Structure formats: C-alpha cells, structure tokens
Amino acid sequence: MDVTNCATRLRVNVKDAAPVKEDAYFKGIGTHGISKNGKAMQVIVGMSVPSVREKFENILANPSAYVLNLDDATDQQETKPTAEKAADTANLPVHEIKAAANGKAMPVSEVPDEVFASKALGDGVAVIVTDGKVYAPADGTISMIAETLHAYGISTPDGLELLVHIGINTVELNGEGFSPKVREGDQVKAGQLLCEIDMKLMKEKGYPTHTPILMTNGDECADVKLLPGENVKAGETTVITYKK
C-alpha cells in the first residue's frame, strides 16, 4: 500500500480492493466520499487532507498502536450544523467572485473530472486557462498552497473558503511547470496573479487546464448564482454571486 495526496484527496493504492468500504461509509466518518478505480482509491477529504495523510501514515507505520472501528459508521454520520438562513435575504450583501483566468468559463459540473463534477468538494465555476496565468478570484488570505503547487486556498473576509485548483490531475506533475507568485498567509486582491503555468508542458503531457473555483463551504451562503461565460476576463468578469 502506498499513499499520497493532492490538494483535497487522499490517494491510496491498495493490494486488494475487496475490503475497501463503499462511499456511504466514508461519508459517514466525515469525508466527502470515495472514488475507486481498480486498486487506486481517492478519499475526498477537502483542504485538511495533509493532516489526514500524516495520521494515516502514522497508522501504517505502527498499526498495533491504533484501534480501528470499521463497523457500520453510516449510522454515525454527524449532522453538521449549517448557518441559519434568514427567511428574507433581501438585506444581505451580495458578494462577487471573479474569473481566475482569461478564457471560457463553465459550471464545475461540466469539468472532465468526476469528483469536481459531482460537486463533492463544493459548487463553483471553472475556467479553461489559455495564457498560462491564474489569478485570485476574490480578496482574501492565502490559506493553503498545495505541496505540488497546483492548488490554492483563499479565505475571504466574509468567511467563504475558496479552492482554486489549476488543471485536472496536475498533482501528478509534482510541482513541475508551476511558478507560484504568492505564499501562504499573503493578503491578495481579486485579479492578483497567483501562479504562472507552463502551457507547453501541459499540452505535451496532455493535462487539461480546466481550473475550478470551488466554494468549499458554500452551504453557508444564500442565493448562490453561477454566471459562466464564453469569454471571461480574470479579476474582472463576475462568475459567481452569493449573499452572506
């Protein structure tokens, strides 16, 4: 068994897929579910995945020190409280999320990746990067940069958590072709350059450059509207509005 992670998923290759629990089990223990492809498993955790991987590796290194309960966790799923929605949202301020790149935008449900398309990590809009530059879609703080430099978390002043994930399966590049322009903890403005990518490399290796902008805690927002367009401009074209 070996384990790695990308910005949101714990990736585990197992010797035998038969004992691996089904999607409902993983949702029951607090994840967003699991995606299986033969013996390759992806547990959809979210942006806390680095700490989950660390704990998982500790278990693999010393399994006798841990007692694992693999029984029916589906009945133990925690009901997470959601923010109370005002009966009348008319007086709530409208917030805007801008395009993270220049190009064509689409609902995340149309992205060629089953996890993103299922909205397991949150709803949002993706932009196909064409010029090698990815920008901040909103004002906020850089809360996370993936070790492989392909994904960025942004916390907005109103408490929204955004994930900007550059390309599909680009974690496999191990950081090659990505040149970050920000660091964790930096304050950014909408339209500020986050990262430059090597478009020639992406094309040569066959990685789609669809870049989702996901609202990972969008259930705390009201009146979310997706506004994709054929020709969006980074930092200027509004692709999502919401009230909070």
PDB file of C-alpha atoms in Angstrom:
ATOM      1  CA  MET A   1       0.000   0.000   0.000  1.00  0.00           C
ATOM      2  CA  ASP A   2       1.222   3.490  -0.758  1.00  0.00           C
ATOM      3  CA  VAL A   3      -0.368   6.837  -0.019  1.00  0.00           C
ATOM      4  CA  THR A   4      -0.056  10.341  -1.447  1.00  0.00           C
ATOM      5  CA  ASN A   5      -2.342  13.333  -1.517  1.00  0.00           C
ATOM      6  CA  CYS A   6      -3.298  16.224  -3.743  1.00  0.00           C
ATOM      7  CA  ALA A   7      -4.921  19.435  -2.528  1.00  0.00           C
ATOM      8  CA  THR A   8      -8.151  17.728  -1.471  1.00  0.00           C
ATOM      9  CA  ARG A   9      -7.870  13.956  -1.914  1.00  0.00           C
ATOM     10  CA  LEU A  10      -6.055  11.167  -0.102  1.00  0.00           C
ATOM     11  CA  ARG A  11      -4.775   8.856  -2.845  1.00  0.00           C
ATOM     12  CA  VAL A  12      -4.193   5.263  -1.787  1.00  0.00           C
ATOM     13  CA  ASN A  13      -3.107   2.299  -3.912  1.00  0.00           C
ATOM     14  CA  VAL A  14      -4.136  -0.958  -2.265  1.00  0.00           C
ATOM     15  CA  LYS A  15      -3.176  -4.591  -2.894  1.00  0.00           C
ATOM     16  CA  ASP A  16      -6.765  -5.796  -2.616  1.00  0.00           C
ATOM     17  CA  ALA A  17      -9.766  -3.575  -3.315  1.00  0.00           C
ATOM     18  CA  ALA A  18     -12.344  -6.002  -1.917  1.00  0.00           C
ATOM     19  CA  PRO A  19     -12.172  -4.910   1.755  1.00  0.00           C
ATOM     20  CA  VAL A  20     -12.441  -1.198   0.920  1.00  0.00           C
ATOM     21  CA  LYS A  21     -15.711   0.248   2.229  1.00  0.00           C
ATOM     22  CA  GLU A  22     -18.274   1.902  -0.009  1.00  0.00           C
ATOM     23  CA  ASP A  23     -18.982   5.616  -0.473  1.00  0.00           C
ATOM     24  CA  ALA A  24     -21.618   5.774   2.285  1.00  0.00           C
ATOM     25  CA  TYR A  25     -19.120   4.594   4.874  1.00  0.00           C
ATOM     26  CA  PHE A  26     -16.608   7.307   4.052  1.00  0.00           C
ATOM     27  CA  LYS A  27     -19.305   9.968   4.115  1.00  0.00           C
ATOM     28  CA  GLY A  28     -20.369   8.552   7.473  1.00  0.00           C
ATOM     29  CA  ILE A  29     -16.954   9.232   9.009  1.00  0.00           C
ATOM     30  CA  GLY A  30     -16.849  12.828   7.837  1.00  0.00           C
ATOM     31  CA  THR A  31     -15.293  12.818   4.360  1.00  0.00           C
ATOM     32  CA  HIS A  32     -16.962  13.771   1.078  1.00  0.00           C
ATOM     33  CA  GLY A  33     -16.820  10.159  -0.121  1.00  0.00           C
ATOM     34  CA  ILE A  34     -14.521   7.894  -2.117  1.00  0.00           C
ATOM     35  CA  SER A  35     -13.732   7.404  -5.789  1.00  0.00           C
ATOM     36  CA  LYS A  36     -12.470   3.960  -6.866  1.00  0.00           C
ATOM     37  CA  ASN A  37     -10.567   2.977  -9.995  1.00  0.00           C
ATOM     38  CA  GLY A  38      -9.467  -0.625  -9.660  1.00  0.00           C
ATOM     39  CA  LYS A  39      -6.956  -0.675  -6.817  1.00  0.00           C
ATOM     40  CA  ALA A  40      -6.481   3.110  -6.884  1.00  0.00           C
ATOM     41  CA  MET A  41      -8.592   4.860  -4.256  1.00  0.00           C
ATOM     42  CA  GLN A  42      -9.217   8.578  -3.784  1.00  0.00           C
ATOM     43  CA  VAL A  43     -10.786   9.569  -0.467  1.00  0.00           C
ATOM     44  CA  ILE A  44     -12.250  13.048  -0.916  1.00  0.00           C
ATOM     45  CA  VAL A  45     -11.248  14.855   2.268  1.00  0.00           C
ATOM     46  CA  GLY A  46     -11.019  18.565   1.476  1.00  0.00           C
ATOM     47  CA  MET A  47      -8.280  21.049   2.265  1.00  0.00           C
ATOM     48  CA  SER A  48      -7.434  19.336   5.577  1.00  0.00           C
ATOM     49  CA  VAL A  49      -6.049  16.347   3.659  1.00  0.00           C
ATOM     50  CA  PRO A  50      -2.354  16.926   4.608  1.00  0.00           C
ATOM     51  CA  SER A  51      -3.103  16.304   8.293  1.00  0.00           C
ATOM     52  CA  VAL A  52      -5.241  13.264   7.415  1.00  0.00           C
ATOM     53  CA  ARG A  53      -2.396  11.834   5.353  1.00  0.00           C
ATOM     54  CA  GLU A  54       0.033  12.361   8.243  1.00  0.00           C
ATOM     55  CA  LYS A  55      -2.234  10.465  10.635  1.00  0.00           C
ATOM     56  CA  PHE A  56      -2.807   7.716   8.073  1.00  0.00           C
ATOM     57  CA  GLU A  57       0.922   7.266   7.564  1.00  0.00           C
ATOM     58  CA  ASN A  58       1.371   7.019  11.338  1.00  0.00           C
ATOM     59  CA  ILE A  59      -1.176   4.203  11.389  1.00  0.00           C
ATOM     60  CA  LEU A  60       0.617   2.386   8.565  1.00  0.00           C
ATOM     61  CA  ALA A  61       3.935   2.739  10.375  1.00  0.00           C
ATOM     62  CA  ASN A  62       2.598   1.428  13.698  1.00  0.00           C
ATOM     63  CA  PRO A  63      -0.778  -0.277  13.210  1.00  0.00           C
ATOM     64  CA  SER A  64      -0.714  -2.025  16.595  1.00  0.00           C
ATOM     65  CA  ALA A  65      -0.899   1.351  18.355  1.00  0.00           C
ATOM     66  CA  TYR A  66      -4.308   2.115  16.864  1.00  0.00           C
ATOM     67  CA  VAL A  67      -7.700   0.532  17.343  1.00  0.00           C
ATOM     68  CA  LEU A  68      -9.775   0.971  14.191  1.00  0.00           C
ATOM     69  CA  ASN A  69     -13.556   0.603  14.198  1.00  0.00           C
ATOM     70  CA  LEU A  70     -14.614  -0.447  10.724  1.00  0.00           C
ATOM     71  CA  ASP A  71     -18.179  -1.295  11.708  1.00  0.00           C
ATOM     72  CA  ASP A  72     -21.247   0.473  10.437  1.00  0.00           C
ATOM     73  CA  ALA A  73     -20.225   4.114  10.522  1.00  0.00           C
ATOM     74  CA  THR A  74     -23.035   5.036   8.173  1.00  0.00           C
ATOM     75  CA  ASP A  75     -25.383   5.383  11.123  1.00  0.00           C
ATOM     76  CA  GLN A  76     -22.917   7.623  12.951  1.00  0.00           C
ATOM     77  CA  GLN A  77     -22.698  10.393  10.403  1.00  0.00           C
ATOM     78  CA  GLU A  78     -22.517  13.707  12.128  1.00  0.00           C
ATOM     79  CA  THR A  79     -25.115  16.183  11.095  1.00  0.00           C
ATOM     80  CA  LYS A  80     -23.095  19.326  10.628  1.00  0.00           C
ATOM     81  CA  PRO A  81     -24.915  22.491  11.542  1.00  0.00           C
ATOM     82  CA  THR A  82     -25.312  24.904   8.674  1.00  0.00           C
ATOM     83  CA  ALA A  83     -25.534  28.649   9.050  1.00  0.00           C
ATOM     84  CA  GLU A  84     -29.079  29.780   9.664  1.00  0.00           C
ATOM     85  CA  LYS A  85     -30.506  31.274   6.513  1.00  0.00           C
ATOM     86  CA  ALA A  86     -32.530  34.423   7.000  1.00  0.00           C
ATOM     87  CA  ALA A  87     -36.117  33.962   5.895  1.00  0.00           C
ATOM     88  CA  ASP A  88     -35.714  37.124   3.868  1.00  0.00           C
ATOM     89  CA  THR A  89     -32.271  37.527   2.294  1.00  0.00           C
ATOM     90  CA  ALA A  90     -33.074  40.799   0.609  1.00  0.00           C
ATOM     91  CA  ASN A  91     -30.979  42.788   3.086  1.00  0.00           C
ATOM     92  CA  LEU A  92     -27.919  40.557   2.941  1.00  0.00           C
ATOM     93  CA  PRO A  93     -24.987  41.984   0.950  1.00  0.00           C
ATOM     94  CA  VAL A  94     -24.194  40.465  -2.433  1.00  0.00           C
ATOM     95  CA  HIS A  95     -20.612  39.254  -2.866  1.00  0.00           C
ATOM     96  CA  GLU A  96     -18.887  38.551  -6.160  1.00  0.00           C
ATOM     97  CA  ILE A  97     -16.288  36.008  -7.222  1.00  0.00           C
ATOM     98  CA  LYS A  98     -14.325  36.885 -10.330  1.00  0.00           C
ATOM     99  CA  ALA A  99     -12.841  34.670 -13.043  1.00  0.00           C
ATOM    100  CA  ALA A 100      -9.482  33.169 -12.067  1.00  0.00           C
ATOM    101  CA  ALA A 101      -8.181  33.188 -15.644  1.00  0.00           C
ATOM    102  CA  ASN A 102      -8.852  34.548 -19.096  1.00  0.00           C
ATOM    103  CA  GLY A 103     -10.827  32.132 -21.237  1.00  0.00           C
ATOM    104  CA  LYS A 104     -14.026  30.126 -21.345  1.00  0.00           C
ATOM    105  CA  ALA A 105     -15.891  29.515 -18.093  1.00  0.00           C
ATOM    106  CA  MET A 106     -18.292  26.677 -17.318  1.00  0.00           C
ATOM    107  CA  PRO A 107     -20.186  25.242 -14.342  1.00  0.00           C
ATOM    108  CA  VAL A 108     -17.991  22.859 -12.374  1.00  0.00           C
ATOM    109  CA  SER A 109     -20.485  20.108 -13.237  1.00  0.00           C
ATOM    110  CA  GLU A 110     -19.048  20.171 -16.786  1.00  0.00           C
ATOM    111  CA  VAL A 111     -15.408  19.696 -15.746  1.00  0.00           C
ATOM    112  CA  PRO A 112     -13.844  16.424 -17.024  1.00  0.00           C
ATOM    113  CA  ASP A 113     -13.216  15.061 -13.529  1.00  0.00           C
ATOM    114  CA  GLU A 114     -15.847  13.046 -11.680  1.00  0.00           C
ATOM    115  CA  VAL A 115     -15.022  14.405  -8.234  1.00  0.00           C
ATOM    116  CA  PHE A 116     -15.217  18.054  -9.258  1.00  0.00           C
ATOM    117  CA  ALA A 117     -18.236  17.444 -11.490  1.00  0.00           C
ATOM    118  CA  SER A 118     -20.105  15.727  -8.653  1.00  0.00           C
ATOM    119  CA  LYS A 119     -19.674  18.872  -6.535  1.00  0.00           C
ATOM    120  CA  ALA A 120     -18.387  16.699  -3.696  1.00  0.00           C
ATOM    121  CA  LEU A 121     -15.950  19.474  -2.751  1.00  0.00           C
ATOM    122  CA  GLY A 122     -18.408  22.295  -3.388  1.00  0.00           C
ATOM    123  CA  ASP A 123     -20.122  24.087  -6.223  1.00  0.00           C
ATOM    124  CA  GLY A 124     -18.422  26.588  -8.451  1.00  0.00           C
ATOM    125  CA  VAL A 125     -17.209  27.613 -11.880  1.00  0.00           C
ATOM    126  CA  ALA A 126     -14.163  26.510 -13.853  1.00  0.00           C
ATOM    127  CA  VAL A 127     -12.154  28.456 -16.415  1.00  0.00           C
ATOM    128  CA  ILE A 128     -10.013  26.865 -19.122  1.00  0.00           C
ATOM    129  CA  VAL A 129      -6.623  28.565 -18.826  1.00  0.00           C
ATOM    130  CA  THR A 130      -5.206  29.573 -22.211  1.00  0.00           C
ATOM    131  CA  ASP A 131      -2.414  32.049 -21.441  1.00  0.00           C
ATOM    132  CA  GLY A 132      -0.614  30.353 -18.553  1.00  0.00           C
ATOM    133  CA  LYS A 133      -1.723  32.739 -15.813  1.00  0.00           C
ATOM    134  CA  VAL A 134      -4.052  32.135 -12.865  1.00  0.00           C
ATOM    135  CA  TYR A 135      -5.341  34.949 -10.673  1.00  0.00           C
ATOM    136  CA  ALA A 136      -7.083  35.359  -7.320  1.00  0.00           C
ATOM    137  CA  PRO A 137     -10.867  35.275  -7.805  1.00  0.00           C
ATOM    138  CA  ALA A 138     -11.561  37.327  -4.666  1.00  0.00           C
ATOM    139  CA  ASP A 139      -9.950  39.414  -1.959  1.00  0.00           C
ATOM    140  CA  GLY A 140      -8.702  37.326   0.940  1.00  0.00           C
ATOM    141  CA  THR A 141      -5.873  35.454   2.628  1.00  0.00           C
ATOM    142  CA  ILE A 142      -3.917  32.603   1.063  1.00  0.00           C
ATOM    143  CA  SER A 143      -4.825  29.831   3.479  1.00  0.00           C
ATOM    144  CA  MET A 144      -3.215  26.920   1.633  1.00  0.00           C
ATOM    145  CA  ILE A 145      -0.807  26.175  -1.176  1.00  0.00           C
ATOM    146  CA  ALA A 146      -0.524  22.527  -2.181  1.00  0.00           C
ATOM    147  CA  GLU A 147       2.934  20.988  -1.905  1.00  0.00           C
ATOM    148  CA  THR A 148       2.702  20.319  -5.628  1.00  0.00           C
ATOM    149  CA  LEU A 149       1.878  23.999  -6.269  1.00  0.00           C
ATOM    150  CA  HIS A 150      -1.222  23.278  -8.363  1.00  0.00           C
ATOM    151  CA  ALA A 151      -3.914  24.365  -5.874  1.00  0.00           C
ATOM    152  CA  TYR A 152      -4.540  27.426  -3.700  1.00  0.00           C
ATOM    153  CA  GLY A 153      -6.945  28.054  -0.831  1.00  0.00           C
ATOM    154  CA  ILE A 154      -8.293  31.555  -0.209  1.00  0.00           C
ATOM    155  CA  SER A 155     -10.248  32.692   2.860  1.00  0.00           C
ATOM    156  CA  THR A 156     -12.367  35.749   2.121  1.00  0.00           C
ATOM    157  CA  PRO A 157     -13.162  38.444   4.717  1.00  0.00           C
ATOM    158  CA  ASP A 158     -16.771  37.201   4.950  1.00  0.00           C
ATOM    159  CA  GLY A 159     -15.678  33.658   5.826  1.00  0.00           C
ATOM    160  CA  LEU A 160     -16.004  31.932   2.461  1.00  0.00           C
ATOM    161  CA  GLU A 161     -13.374  29.283   1.733  1.00  0.00           C
ATOM    162  CA  LEU A 162     -12.363  29.101  -1.928  1.00  0.00           C
ATOM    163  CA  LEU A 163     -10.251  26.470  -3.658  1.00  0.00           C
ATOM    164  CA  VAL A 164      -8.542  27.313  -6.946  1.00  0.00           C
ATOM    165  CA  HIS A 165      -7.374  24.039  -8.495  1.00  0.00           C
ATOM    166  CA  ILE A 166      -5.188  24.515 -11.579  1.00  0.00           C
ATOM    167  CA  GLY A 167      -5.784  21.813 -14.165  1.00  0.00           C
ATOM    168  CA  ILE A 168      -7.016  18.231 -13.925  1.00  0.00           C
ATOM    169  CA  ASN A 169      -4.801  15.570 -12.298  1.00  0.00           C
ATOM    170  CA  THR A 170      -1.923  18.054 -12.303  1.00  0.00           C
ATOM    171  CA  VAL A 171      -0.846  16.806  -8.878  1.00  0.00           C
ATOM    172  CA  GLU A 172       0.970  14.129 -10.922  1.00  0.00           C
ATOM    173  CA  LEU A 173       3.428  16.787 -12.135  1.00  0.00           C
ATOM    174  CA  ASN A 174       4.828  17.139  -8.590  1.00  0.00           C
ATOM    175  CA  GLY A 175       5.151  20.894  -8.973  1.00  0.00           C
ATOM    176  CA  GLU A 176       6.798  20.855 -12.405  1.00  0.00           C
ATOM    177  CA  GLY A 177       5.532  23.667 -14.587  1.00  0.00           C
ATOM    178  CA  PHE A 178       4.075  25.790 -11.756  1.00  0.00           C
ATOM    179  CA  SER A 179       5.570  29.119 -10.632  1.00  0.00           C
ATOM    180  CA  PRO A 180       3.694  30.482  -7.582  1.00  0.00           C
ATOM    181  CA  LYS A 181       3.592  34.245  -7.097  1.00  0.00           C
ATOM    182  CA  VAL A 182       2.169  34.180  -3.558  1.00  0.00           C
ATOM    183  CA  ARG A 183       2.885  32.475  -0.244  1.00  0.00           C
ATOM    184  CA  GLU A 184       0.650  31.105   2.482  1.00  0.00           C
ATOM    185  CA  GLY A 185      -0.553  33.930   4.711  1.00  0.00           C
ATOM    186  CA  ASP A 186      -0.358  36.576   1.979  1.00  0.00           C
ATOM    187  CA  GLN A 187      -3.226  39.027   1.578  1.00  0.00           C
ATOM    188  CA  VAL A 188      -4.422  39.130  -2.028  1.00  0.00           C
ATOM    189  CA  LYS A 189      -6.841  41.167  -4.103  1.00  0.00           C
ATOM    190  CA  ALA A 190      -9.159  39.888  -6.807  1.00  0.00           C
ATOM    191  CA  GLY A 191      -7.173  39.845 -10.052  1.00  0.00           C
ATOM    192  CA  GLN A 192      -3.791  39.458  -8.357  1.00  0.00           C
ATOM    193  CA  LEU A 193      -1.523  36.878 -10.019  1.00  0.00           C
ATOM    194  CA  LEU A 194      -1.403  33.596  -8.062  1.00  0.00           C
ATOM    195  CA  CYS A 195       0.626  31.379 -10.343  1.00  0.00           C
ATOM    196  CA  GLU A 196       2.090  31.046 -13.816  1.00  0.00           C
ATOM    197  CA  ILE A 197       1.978  27.665 -15.540  1.00  0.00           C
ATOM    198  CA  ASP A 198       3.954  26.175 -18.379  1.00  0.00           C
ATOM    199  CA  MET A 199       1.300  25.774 -21.077  1.00  0.00           C
ATOM    200  CA  LYS A 200       3.702  23.954 -23.418  1.00  0.00           C
ATOM    201  CA  LEU A 201       4.342  21.337 -20.747  1.00  0.00           C
ATOM    202  CA  MET A 202       0.615  20.946 -20.043  1.00  0.00           C
ATOM    203  CA  LYS A 203      -0.076  20.371 -23.723  1.00  0.00           C
ATOM    204  CA  GLU A 204       2.829  17.969 -24.227  1.00  0.00           C
ATOM    205  CA  LYS A 205       1.780  15.840 -21.241  1.00  0.00           C
ATOM    206  CA  GLY A 206      -1.913  16.025 -22.020  1.00  0.00           C
ATOM    207  CA  TYR A 207      -3.214  17.729 -18.874  1.00  0.00           C
ATOM    208  CA  PRO A 208      -6.476  19.674 -19.306  1.00  0.00           C
ATOM    209  CA  THR A 209      -6.184  23.218 -17.934  1.00  0.00           C
ATOM    210  CA  HIS A 210      -9.743  23.469 -16.610  1.00  0.00           C
ATOM    211  CA  THR A 211      -9.309  25.396 -13.356  1.00  0.00           C
ATOM    212  CA  PRO A 212     -12.210  25.063 -10.893  1.00  0.00           C
ATOM    213  CA  ILE A 213     -13.027  27.807  -8.404  1.00  0.00           C
ATOM    214  CA  LEU A 214     -14.867  25.917  -5.655  1.00  0.00           C
ATOM    215  CA  MET A 215     -16.878  27.275  -2.716  1.00  0.00           C
ATOM    216  CA  THR A 216     -15.899  24.589  -0.219  1.00  0.00           C
ATOM    217  CA  ASN A 217     -18.274  25.923   2.457  1.00  0.00           C
ATOM    218  CA  GLY A 218     -20.877  27.289   0.077  1.00  0.00           C
ATOM    219  CA  ASP A 219     -23.663  25.762   2.168  1.00  0.00           C
ATOM    220  CA  GLU A 220     -23.183  28.749   4.479  1.00  0.00           C
ATOM    221  CA  CYS A 221     -24.152  31.135   1.675  1.00  0.00           C
ATOM    222  CA  ALA A 222     -27.545  32.148   0.297  1.00  0.00           C
ATOM    223  CA  ASP A 223     -28.737  32.876  -3.236  1.00  0.00           C
ATOM    224  CA  VAL A 224     -25.660  31.416  -4.932  1.00  0.00           C
ATOM    225  CA  LYS A 225     -25.690  32.115  -8.665  1.00  0.00           C
ATOM    226  CA  LEU A 226     -23.263  30.717 -11.220  1.00  0.00           C
ATOM    227  CA  LEU A 227     -22.544  33.047 -14.138  1.00  0.00           C
ATOM    228  CA  PRO A 228     -20.187  31.251 -16.561  1.00  0.00           C
ATOM    229  CA  GLY A 229     -19.475  32.804 -19.944  1.00  0.00           C
ATOM    230  CA  GLU A 230     -17.685  32.114 -23.205  1.00  0.00           C
ATOM    231  CA  ASN A 231     -15.110  34.870 -22.793  1.00  0.00           C
ATOM    232  CA  VAL A 232     -14.293  35.841 -19.225  1.00  0.00           C
ATOM    233  CA  LYS A 233     -11.545  38.145 -18.048  1.00  0.00           C
ATOM    234  CA  ALA A 234      -9.510  37.391 -14.938  1.00  0.00           C
ATOM    235  CA  GLY A 235     -10.232  39.641 -11.997  1.00  0.00           C
ATOM    236  CA  GLU A 236     -12.971  41.491 -13.885  1.00  0.00           C
ATOM    237  CA  THR A 237     -15.733  39.148 -15.044  1.00  0.00           C
ATOM    238  CA  THR A 238     -18.044  38.040 -12.238  1.00  0.00           C
ATOM    239  CA  VAL A 239     -18.606  34.268 -12.413  1.00  0.00           C
ATOM    240  CA  ILE A 240     -20.339  33.655  -9.039  1.00  0.00           C
ATOM    241  CA  THR A 241     -22.505  35.820  -6.793  1.00  0.00           C
ATOM    242  CA  TYR A 242     -23.793  34.937  -3.340  1.00  0.00           C
ATOM    243  CA  LYS A 243     -25.234  36.516  -0.218  1.00  0.00           C
ATOM    244  CA  LYS A 244     -23.732  36.108   3.224  1.00  0.00           C
TER     245      LYS A 244
END
